[in-house]
mmCIF file of C-alpha atoms and ligand atoms in Angstrom:
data_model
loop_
_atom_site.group_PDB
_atom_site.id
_atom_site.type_symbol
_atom_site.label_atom_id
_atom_site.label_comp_id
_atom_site.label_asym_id
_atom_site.label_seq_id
_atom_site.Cartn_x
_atom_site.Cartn_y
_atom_site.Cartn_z
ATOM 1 C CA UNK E 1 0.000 0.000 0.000
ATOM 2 C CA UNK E 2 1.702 3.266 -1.137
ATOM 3 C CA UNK E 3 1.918 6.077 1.851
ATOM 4 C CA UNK E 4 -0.599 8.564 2.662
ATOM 5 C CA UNK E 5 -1.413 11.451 5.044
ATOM 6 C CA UNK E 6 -4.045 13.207 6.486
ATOM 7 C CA UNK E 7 -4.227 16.710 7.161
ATOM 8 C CA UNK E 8 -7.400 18.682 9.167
ATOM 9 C CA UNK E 9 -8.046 22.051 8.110
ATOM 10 C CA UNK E 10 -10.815 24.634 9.801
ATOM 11 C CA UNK E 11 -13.933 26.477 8.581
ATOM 12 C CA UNK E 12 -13.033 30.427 9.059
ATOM 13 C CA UNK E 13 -15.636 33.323 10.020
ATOM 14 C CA UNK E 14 -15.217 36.964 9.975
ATOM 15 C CA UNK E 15 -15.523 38.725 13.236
ATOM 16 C CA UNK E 16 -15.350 41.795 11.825
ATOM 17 C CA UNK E 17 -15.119 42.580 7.780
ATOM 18 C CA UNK E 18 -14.579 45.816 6.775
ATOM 19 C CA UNK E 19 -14.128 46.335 3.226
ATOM 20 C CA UNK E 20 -12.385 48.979 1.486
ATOM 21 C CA UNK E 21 -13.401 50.873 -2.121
ATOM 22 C CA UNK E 22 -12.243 48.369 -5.242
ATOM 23 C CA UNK E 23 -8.250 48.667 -5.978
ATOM 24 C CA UNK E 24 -7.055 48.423 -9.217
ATOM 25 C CA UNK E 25 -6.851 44.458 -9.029
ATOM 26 C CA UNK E 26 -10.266 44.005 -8.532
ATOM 27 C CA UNK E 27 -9.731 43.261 -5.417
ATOM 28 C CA UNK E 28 -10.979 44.947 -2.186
ATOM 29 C CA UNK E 29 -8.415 46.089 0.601
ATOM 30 C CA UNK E 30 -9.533 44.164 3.706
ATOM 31 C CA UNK E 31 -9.682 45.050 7.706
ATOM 32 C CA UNK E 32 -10.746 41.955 8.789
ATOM 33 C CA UNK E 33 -10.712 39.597 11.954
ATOM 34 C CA UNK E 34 -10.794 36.220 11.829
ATOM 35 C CA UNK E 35 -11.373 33.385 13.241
ATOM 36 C CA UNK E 36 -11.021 29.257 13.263
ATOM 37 C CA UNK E 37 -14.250 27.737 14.203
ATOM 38 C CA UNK E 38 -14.504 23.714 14.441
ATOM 39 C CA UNK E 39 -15.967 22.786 11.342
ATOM 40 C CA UNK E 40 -13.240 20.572 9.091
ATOM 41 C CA UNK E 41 -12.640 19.346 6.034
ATOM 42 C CA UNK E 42 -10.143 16.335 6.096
ATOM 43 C CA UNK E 43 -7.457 15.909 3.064
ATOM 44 C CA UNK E 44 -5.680 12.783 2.416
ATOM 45 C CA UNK E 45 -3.073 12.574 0.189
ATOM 46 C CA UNK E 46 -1.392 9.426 -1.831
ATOM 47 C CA UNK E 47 1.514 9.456 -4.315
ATOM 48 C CA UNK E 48 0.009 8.904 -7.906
ATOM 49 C CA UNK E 49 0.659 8.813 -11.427
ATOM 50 C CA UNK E 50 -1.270 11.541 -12.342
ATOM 51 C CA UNK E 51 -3.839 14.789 -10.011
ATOM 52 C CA UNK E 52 -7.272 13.510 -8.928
ATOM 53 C CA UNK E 53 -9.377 14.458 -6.418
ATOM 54 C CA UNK E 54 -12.397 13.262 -4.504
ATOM 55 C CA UNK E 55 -14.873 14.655 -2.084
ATOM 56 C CA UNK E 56 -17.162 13.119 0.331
ATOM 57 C CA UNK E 57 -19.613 14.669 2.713
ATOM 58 C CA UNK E 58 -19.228 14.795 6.368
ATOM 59 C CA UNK E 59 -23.009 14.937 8.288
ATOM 60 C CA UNK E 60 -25.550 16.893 5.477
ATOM 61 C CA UNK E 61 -22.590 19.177 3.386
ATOM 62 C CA UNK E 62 -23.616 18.803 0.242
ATOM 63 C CA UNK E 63 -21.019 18.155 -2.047
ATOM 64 C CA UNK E 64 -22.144 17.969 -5.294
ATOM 65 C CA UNK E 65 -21.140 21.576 -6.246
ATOM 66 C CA UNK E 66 -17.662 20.940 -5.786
ATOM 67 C CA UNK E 67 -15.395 20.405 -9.029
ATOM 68 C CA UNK E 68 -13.666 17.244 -9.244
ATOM 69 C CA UNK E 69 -11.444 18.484 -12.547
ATOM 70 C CA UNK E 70 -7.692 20.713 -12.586
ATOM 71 C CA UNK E 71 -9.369 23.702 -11.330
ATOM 72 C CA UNK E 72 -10.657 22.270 -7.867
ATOM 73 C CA UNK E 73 -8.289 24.559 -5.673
ATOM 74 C CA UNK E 74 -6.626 21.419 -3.833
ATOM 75 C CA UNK E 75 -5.491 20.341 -7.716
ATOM 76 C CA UNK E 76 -4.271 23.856 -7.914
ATOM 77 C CA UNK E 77 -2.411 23.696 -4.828
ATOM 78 C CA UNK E 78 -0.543 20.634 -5.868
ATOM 79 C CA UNK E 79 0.646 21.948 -8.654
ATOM 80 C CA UNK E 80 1.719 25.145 -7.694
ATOM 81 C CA UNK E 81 3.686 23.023 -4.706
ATOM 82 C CA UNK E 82 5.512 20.904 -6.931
ATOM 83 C CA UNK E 83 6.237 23.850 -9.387
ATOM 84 C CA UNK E 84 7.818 25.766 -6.768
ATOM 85 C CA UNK E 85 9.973 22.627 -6.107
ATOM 86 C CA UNK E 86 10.693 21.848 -9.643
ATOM 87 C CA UNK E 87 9.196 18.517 -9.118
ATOM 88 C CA UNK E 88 7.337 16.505 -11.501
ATOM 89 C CA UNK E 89 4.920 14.339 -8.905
ATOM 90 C CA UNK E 90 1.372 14.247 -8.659
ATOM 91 C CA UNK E 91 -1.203 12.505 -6.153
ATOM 92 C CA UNK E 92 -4.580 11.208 -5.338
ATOM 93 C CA UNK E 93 -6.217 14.180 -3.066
ATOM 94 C CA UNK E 94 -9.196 12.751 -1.211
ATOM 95 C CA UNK E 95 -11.285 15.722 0.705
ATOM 96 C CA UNK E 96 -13.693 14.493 3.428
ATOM 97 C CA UNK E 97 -15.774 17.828 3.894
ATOM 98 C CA UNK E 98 -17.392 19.379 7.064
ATOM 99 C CA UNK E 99 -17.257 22.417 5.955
ATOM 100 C CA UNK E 100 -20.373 24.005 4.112
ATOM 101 C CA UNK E 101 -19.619 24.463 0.263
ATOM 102 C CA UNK E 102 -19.839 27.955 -0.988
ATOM 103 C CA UNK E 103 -20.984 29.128 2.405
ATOM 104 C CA UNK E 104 -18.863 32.255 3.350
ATOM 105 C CA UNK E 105 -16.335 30.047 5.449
ATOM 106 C CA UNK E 106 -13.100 29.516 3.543
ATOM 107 C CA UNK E 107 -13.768 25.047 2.586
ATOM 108 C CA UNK E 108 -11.987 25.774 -0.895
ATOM 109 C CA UNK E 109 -9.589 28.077 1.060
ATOM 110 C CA UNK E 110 -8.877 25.020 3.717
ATOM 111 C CA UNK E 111 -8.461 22.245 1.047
ATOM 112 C CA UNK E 112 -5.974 23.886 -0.492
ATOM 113 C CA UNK E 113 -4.359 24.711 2.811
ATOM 114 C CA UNK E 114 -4.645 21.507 3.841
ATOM 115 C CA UNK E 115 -3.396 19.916 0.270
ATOM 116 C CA UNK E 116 0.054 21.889 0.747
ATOM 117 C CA UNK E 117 0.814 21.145 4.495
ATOM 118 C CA UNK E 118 -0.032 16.978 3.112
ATOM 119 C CA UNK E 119 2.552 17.078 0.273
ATOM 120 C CA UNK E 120 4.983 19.366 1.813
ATOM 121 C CA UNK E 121 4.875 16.453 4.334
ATOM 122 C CA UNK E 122 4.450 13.090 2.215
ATOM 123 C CA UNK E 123 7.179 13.999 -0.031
ATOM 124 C CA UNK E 124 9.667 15.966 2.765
ATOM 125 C CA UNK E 125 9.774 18.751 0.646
ATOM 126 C CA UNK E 126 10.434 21.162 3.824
ATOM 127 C CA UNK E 127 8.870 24.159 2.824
ATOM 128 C CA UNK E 128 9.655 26.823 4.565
ATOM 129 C CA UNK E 129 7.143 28.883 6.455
ATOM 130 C CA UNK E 130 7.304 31.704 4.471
ATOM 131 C CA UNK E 131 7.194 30.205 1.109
ATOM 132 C CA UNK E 132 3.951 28.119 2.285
ATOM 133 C CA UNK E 133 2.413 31.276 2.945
ATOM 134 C CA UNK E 134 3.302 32.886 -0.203
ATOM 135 C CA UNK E 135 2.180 30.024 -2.423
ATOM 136 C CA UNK E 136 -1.307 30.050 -0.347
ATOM 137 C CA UNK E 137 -1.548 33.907 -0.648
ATOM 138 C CA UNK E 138 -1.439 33.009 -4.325
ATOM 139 C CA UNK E 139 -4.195 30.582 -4.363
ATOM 140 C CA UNK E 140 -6.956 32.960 -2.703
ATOM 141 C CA UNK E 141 -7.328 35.623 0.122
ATOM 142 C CA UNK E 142 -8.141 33.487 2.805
ATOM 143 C CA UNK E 143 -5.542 30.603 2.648
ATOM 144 C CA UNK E 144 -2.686 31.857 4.365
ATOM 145 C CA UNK E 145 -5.186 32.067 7.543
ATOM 146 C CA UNK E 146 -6.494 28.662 6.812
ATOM 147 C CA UNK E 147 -2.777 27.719 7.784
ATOM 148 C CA UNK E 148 -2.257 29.703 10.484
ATOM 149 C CA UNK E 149 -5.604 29.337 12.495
ATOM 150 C CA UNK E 150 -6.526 30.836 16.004
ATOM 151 C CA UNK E 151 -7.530 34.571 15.555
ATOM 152 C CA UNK E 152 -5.815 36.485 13.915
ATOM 153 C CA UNK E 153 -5.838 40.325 12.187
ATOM 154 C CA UNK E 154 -6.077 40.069 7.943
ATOM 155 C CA UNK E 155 -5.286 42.805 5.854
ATOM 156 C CA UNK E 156 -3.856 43.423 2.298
ATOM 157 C CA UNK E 157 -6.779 41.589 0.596
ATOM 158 C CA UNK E 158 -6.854 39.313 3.665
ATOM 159 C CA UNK E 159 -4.018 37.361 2.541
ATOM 160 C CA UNK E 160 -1.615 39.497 4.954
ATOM 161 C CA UNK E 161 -2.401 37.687 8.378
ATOM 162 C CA UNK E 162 -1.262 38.154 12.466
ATOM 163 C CA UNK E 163 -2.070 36.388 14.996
ATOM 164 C CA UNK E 164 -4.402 38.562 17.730
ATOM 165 C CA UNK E 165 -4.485 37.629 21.571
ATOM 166 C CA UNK E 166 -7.910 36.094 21.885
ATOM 167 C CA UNK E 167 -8.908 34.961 25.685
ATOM 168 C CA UNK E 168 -12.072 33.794 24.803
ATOM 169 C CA UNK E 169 -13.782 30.058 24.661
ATOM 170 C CA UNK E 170 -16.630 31.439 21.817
ATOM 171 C CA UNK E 171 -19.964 29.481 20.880
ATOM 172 C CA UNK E 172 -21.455 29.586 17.531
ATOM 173 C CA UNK E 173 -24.589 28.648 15.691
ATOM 174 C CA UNK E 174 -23.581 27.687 12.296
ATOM 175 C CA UNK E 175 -26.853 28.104 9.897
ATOM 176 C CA UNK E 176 -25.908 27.305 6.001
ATOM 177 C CA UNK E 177 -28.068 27.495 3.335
ATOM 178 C CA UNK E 178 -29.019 25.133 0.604
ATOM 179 C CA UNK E 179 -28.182 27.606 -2.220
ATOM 180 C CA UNK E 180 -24.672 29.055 -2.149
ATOM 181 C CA UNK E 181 -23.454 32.375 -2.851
ATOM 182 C CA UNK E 182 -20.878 33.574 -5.203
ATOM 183 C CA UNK E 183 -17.975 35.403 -3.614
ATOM 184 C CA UNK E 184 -17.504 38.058 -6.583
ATOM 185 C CA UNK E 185 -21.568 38.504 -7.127
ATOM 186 C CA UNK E 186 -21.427 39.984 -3.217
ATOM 187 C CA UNK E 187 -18.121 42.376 -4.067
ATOM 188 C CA UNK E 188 -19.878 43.273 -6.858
ATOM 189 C CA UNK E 189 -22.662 44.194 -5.202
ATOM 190 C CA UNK E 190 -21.617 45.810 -2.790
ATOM 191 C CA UNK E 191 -19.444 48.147 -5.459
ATOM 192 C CA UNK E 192 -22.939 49.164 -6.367
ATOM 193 C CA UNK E 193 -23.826 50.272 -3.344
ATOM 194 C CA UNK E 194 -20.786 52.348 -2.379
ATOM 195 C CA UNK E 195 -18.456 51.528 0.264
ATOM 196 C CA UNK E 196 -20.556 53.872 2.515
ATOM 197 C CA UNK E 197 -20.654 51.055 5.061
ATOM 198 C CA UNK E 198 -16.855 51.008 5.367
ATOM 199 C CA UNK E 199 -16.343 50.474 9.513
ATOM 200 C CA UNK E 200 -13.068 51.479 9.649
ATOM 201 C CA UNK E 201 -9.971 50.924 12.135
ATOM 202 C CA UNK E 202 -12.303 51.519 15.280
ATOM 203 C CA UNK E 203 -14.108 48.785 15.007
ATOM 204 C CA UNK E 204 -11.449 46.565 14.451
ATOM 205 C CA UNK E 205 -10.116 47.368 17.641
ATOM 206 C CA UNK E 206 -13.289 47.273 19.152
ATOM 207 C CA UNK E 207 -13.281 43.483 18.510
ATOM 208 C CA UNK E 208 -9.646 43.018 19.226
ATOM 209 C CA UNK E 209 -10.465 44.461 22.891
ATOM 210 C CA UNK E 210 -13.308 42.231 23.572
ATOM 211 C CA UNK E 211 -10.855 38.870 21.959
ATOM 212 C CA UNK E 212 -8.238 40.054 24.640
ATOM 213 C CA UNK E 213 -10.854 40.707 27.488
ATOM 214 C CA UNK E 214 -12.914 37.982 26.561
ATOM 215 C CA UNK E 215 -15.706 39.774 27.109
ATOM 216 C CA UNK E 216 -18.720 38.051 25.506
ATOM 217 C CA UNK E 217 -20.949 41.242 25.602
ATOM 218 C CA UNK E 218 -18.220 43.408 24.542
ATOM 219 C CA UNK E 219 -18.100 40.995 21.405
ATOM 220 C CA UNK E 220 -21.461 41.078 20.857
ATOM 221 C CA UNK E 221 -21.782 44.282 20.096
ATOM 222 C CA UNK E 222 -18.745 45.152 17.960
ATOM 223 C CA UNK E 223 -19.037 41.884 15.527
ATOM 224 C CA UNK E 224 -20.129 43.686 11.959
ATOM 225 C CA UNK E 225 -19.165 42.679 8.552
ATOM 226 C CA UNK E 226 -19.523 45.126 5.523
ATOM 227 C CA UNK E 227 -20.588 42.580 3.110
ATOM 228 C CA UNK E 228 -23.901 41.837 4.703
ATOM 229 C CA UNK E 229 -25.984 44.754 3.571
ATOM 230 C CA UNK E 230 -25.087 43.746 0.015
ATOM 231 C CA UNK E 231 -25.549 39.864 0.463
ATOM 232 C CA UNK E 232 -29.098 40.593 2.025
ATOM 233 C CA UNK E 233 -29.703 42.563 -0.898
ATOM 234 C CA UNK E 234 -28.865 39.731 -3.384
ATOM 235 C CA UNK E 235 -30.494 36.951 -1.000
ATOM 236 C CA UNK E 236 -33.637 38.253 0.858
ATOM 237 C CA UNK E 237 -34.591 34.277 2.080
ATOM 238 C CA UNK E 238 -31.431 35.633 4.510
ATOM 239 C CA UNK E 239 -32.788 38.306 6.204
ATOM 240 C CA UNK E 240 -35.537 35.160 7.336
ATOM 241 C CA UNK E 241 -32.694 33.023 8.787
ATOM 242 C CA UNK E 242 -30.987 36.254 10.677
ATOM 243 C CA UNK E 243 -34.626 36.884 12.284
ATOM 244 C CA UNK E 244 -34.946 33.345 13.267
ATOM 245 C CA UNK E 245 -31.568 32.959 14.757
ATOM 246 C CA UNK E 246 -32.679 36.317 16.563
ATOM 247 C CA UNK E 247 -36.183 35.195 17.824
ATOM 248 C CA UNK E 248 -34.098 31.992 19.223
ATOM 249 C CA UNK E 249 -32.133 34.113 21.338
ATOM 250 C CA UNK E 250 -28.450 34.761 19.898
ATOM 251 C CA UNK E 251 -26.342 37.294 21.187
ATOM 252 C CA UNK E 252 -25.829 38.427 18.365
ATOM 253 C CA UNK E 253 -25.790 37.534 14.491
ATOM 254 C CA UNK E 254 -23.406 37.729 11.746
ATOM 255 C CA UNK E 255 -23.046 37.343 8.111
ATOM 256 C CA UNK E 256 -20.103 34.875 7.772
ATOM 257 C CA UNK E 257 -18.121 36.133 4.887
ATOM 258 C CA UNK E 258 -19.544 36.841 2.287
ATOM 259 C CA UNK E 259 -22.790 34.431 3.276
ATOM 260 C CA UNK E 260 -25.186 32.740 2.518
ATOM 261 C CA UNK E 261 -24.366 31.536 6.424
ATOM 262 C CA UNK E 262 -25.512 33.047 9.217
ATOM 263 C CA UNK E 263 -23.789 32.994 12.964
ATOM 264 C CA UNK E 264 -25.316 33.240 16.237
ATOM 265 C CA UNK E 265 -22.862 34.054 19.097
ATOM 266 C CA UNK E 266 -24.180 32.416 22.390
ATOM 267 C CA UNK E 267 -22.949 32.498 25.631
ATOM 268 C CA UNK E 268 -21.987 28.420 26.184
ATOM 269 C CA UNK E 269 -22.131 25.085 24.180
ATOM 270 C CA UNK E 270 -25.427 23.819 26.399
ATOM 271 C CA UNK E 271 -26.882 27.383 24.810
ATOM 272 C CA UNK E 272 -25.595 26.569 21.808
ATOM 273 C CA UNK E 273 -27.157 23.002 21.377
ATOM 274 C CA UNK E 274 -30.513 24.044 22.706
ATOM 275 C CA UNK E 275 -31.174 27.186 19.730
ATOM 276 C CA UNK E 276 -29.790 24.434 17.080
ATOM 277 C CA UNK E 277 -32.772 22.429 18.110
ATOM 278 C CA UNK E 278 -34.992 25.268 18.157
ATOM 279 C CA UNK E 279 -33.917 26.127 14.739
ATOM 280 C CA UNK E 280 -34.088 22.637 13.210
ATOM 281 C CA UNK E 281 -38.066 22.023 14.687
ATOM 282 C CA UNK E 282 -38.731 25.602 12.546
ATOM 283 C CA UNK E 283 -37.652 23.888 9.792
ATOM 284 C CA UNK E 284 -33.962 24.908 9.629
ATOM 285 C CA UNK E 285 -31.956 22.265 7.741
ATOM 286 C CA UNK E 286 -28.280 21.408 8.737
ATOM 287 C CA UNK E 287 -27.675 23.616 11.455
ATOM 288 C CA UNK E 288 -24.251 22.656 13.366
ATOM 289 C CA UNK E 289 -22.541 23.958 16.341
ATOM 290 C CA UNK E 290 -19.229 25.395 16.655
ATOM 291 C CA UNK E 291 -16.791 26.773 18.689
ATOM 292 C CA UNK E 292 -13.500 29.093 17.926
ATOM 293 C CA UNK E 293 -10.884 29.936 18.198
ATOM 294 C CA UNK E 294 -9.209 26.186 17.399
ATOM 295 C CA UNK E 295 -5.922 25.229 15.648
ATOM 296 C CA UNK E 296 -5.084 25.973 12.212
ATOM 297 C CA UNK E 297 -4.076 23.324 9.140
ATOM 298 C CA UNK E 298 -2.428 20.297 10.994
ATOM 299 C CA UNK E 299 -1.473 17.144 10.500
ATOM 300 C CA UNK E 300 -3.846 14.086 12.104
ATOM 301 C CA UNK E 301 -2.349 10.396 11.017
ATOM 302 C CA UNK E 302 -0.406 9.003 8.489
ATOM 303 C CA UNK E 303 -0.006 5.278 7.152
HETATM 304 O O1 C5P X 1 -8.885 35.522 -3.176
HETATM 305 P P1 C5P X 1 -10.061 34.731 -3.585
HETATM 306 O O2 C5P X 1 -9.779 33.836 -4.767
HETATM 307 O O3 C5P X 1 -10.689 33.967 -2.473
HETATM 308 O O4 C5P X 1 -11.148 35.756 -4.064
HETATM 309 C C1 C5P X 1 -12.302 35.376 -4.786
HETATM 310 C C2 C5P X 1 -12.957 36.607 -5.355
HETATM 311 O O5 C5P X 1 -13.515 37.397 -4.293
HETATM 312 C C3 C5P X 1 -12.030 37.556 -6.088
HETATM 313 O O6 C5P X 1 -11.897 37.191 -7.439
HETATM 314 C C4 C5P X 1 -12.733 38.898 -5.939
HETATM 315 O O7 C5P X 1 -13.804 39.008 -6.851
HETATM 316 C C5 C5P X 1 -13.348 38.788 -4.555
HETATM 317 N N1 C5P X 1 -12.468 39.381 -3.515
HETATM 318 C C6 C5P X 1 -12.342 40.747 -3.440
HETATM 319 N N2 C5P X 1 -11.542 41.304 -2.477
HETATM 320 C C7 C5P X 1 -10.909 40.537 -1.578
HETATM 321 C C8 C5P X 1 -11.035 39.130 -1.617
HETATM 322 C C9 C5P X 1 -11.830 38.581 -2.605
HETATM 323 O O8 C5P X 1 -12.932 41.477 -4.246
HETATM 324 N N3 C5P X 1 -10.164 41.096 -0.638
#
């Protein structure tokens, strides 16, 4: 049996998102906050004669939207691995997937995390720390925190990432939708409305205070995300699901990412299990629990 290893990488939400006018890239200059929450998707990786990949579903994700050709991003990771090495190997990437798909939580962004931390490993290429997070800056915004985890500060497009001190043990109600969202549809939208809605360095800090005091109120109150005024103008089924996790009794809510799911901060995990149920008997499908901050992309078994 040829070797293979595992590597777990988490789900990501947004504490705070403030988004900047367009730059010249067509990319948005980012002020965000973010943070690991325990949702996973699994990558196992085998030598091979030639890229592949396969998904399966963990609990309800639904799976069927994800591409199983070159441009799935934990293909694209690969190969921009082995390129940097000058190495001509390939391998059989199987993603076991907890993480909704095209839910505003970074699952592409932590397969292809995942994907480089597994080869860097299964064929000792020793990457250094720096070139890992250059090659995942260059696969998408969020990557380079899908390796580094915790909570940490994002800027530059949100590829530019530091760690934060973050004291707090933080429960979350984790409500995807059926229908996913497409990241550049919100930007776009949100172009169109201006970036009026721009929250600037205060609040930023506002959130780092509460991480560091670990004050759950405090948090409450200074979690915002720019995108959500232009996601709830795209998807108005949301602004349903953000009442419902209200009327059940969340802190607060949140647009994760750019959406479709919502968060509800709660006070423990008992809190946090009993709105789930109240949200599944009203009909809510695939609700999950989770909790942040927790580790970054890591390696859990090899054969
Ligand atoms: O970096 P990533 O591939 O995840 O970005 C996906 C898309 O999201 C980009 O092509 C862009 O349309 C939008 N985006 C943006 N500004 C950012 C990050 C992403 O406009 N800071």
């Amino acid at each position: 049996m040829s070797r293979s290893i595992t590597v777990r990488a988490p789900a990501k939400i947004n504490l705070l998102l403030g988004v900047g006018p367009v730059r010249d890239d067509g990319f948005h200059p980012l002020d965000t906050v973010y943070q690991a929450i325990s949702l996973y998707d699994d990558v196992t990786v085998a030598e091979s004669a030639a890229w592949s990949v396969d998904v399966e579903p963990i609990g309800d994700v639904d799976v069927s939207e994800v591409p199983l050709d070159d441009s799935n991003i934990a293909i694209r990771a690969g190969k921009l691995l082995t390129a940097h090495h000058g190495i001509g190997r390939h391998a059989a990437i199987g993603i076991s997937k907890g993480i909704p798909v095209a839910g505003g939580m970074a699952g592409g962004s932590a397969d292809a995390a995942a994907t480089l931390v597994a080869l860097d490993r299964l064929w000792d290429l020793q990457t250094t720390d720096d070139d890992l997070l250059a090659i995942a800056a260059e696969l998408g915004s969020d990557v380079p925190f899908a390796l580094i985890g915790g909570t940490a500060h994002g800027t530059g497009r949100g590829e530019l990432v530091e760690p934060v001190a973050d004291h707090g043990t933080w429960w979350w109600v984790v409500v995807p939708n059926v229908e996913g969202m497409s990241t550049p549809a919100v930007y776009r939208a949100f172009d169109e409305v201006g970036s009026d809605e721009h929250s600037g360095g205060s609040d930023t800090l506002a959130v780092r205070t509460a991480l560091e005091s670990g004050d759950l109120d405090d948090l409450a109150a200074a979690l915002h995300n720019d995108l959500q005024g232009a996601a709830l103008g795209l998807r108005r089924d949301l602004v349903v699901t953000e009442n419902a996790l209200r009327q059940a009794g969340v802190l607060a809510t949140l647009l994760s990412g750019s959406g479709p799911t919502f968060l509800g901060l709660v006070a423990d995990q008992d809190r946090a299990h009993q709105i789930r149920e109240a949200l599944v008997e009203a009909g809510h499908d695939g609700v999950l629990v989770a909790t942040g901050p927790v580790a970054g992309t890591h390696l859990v078994d090899y054969v």
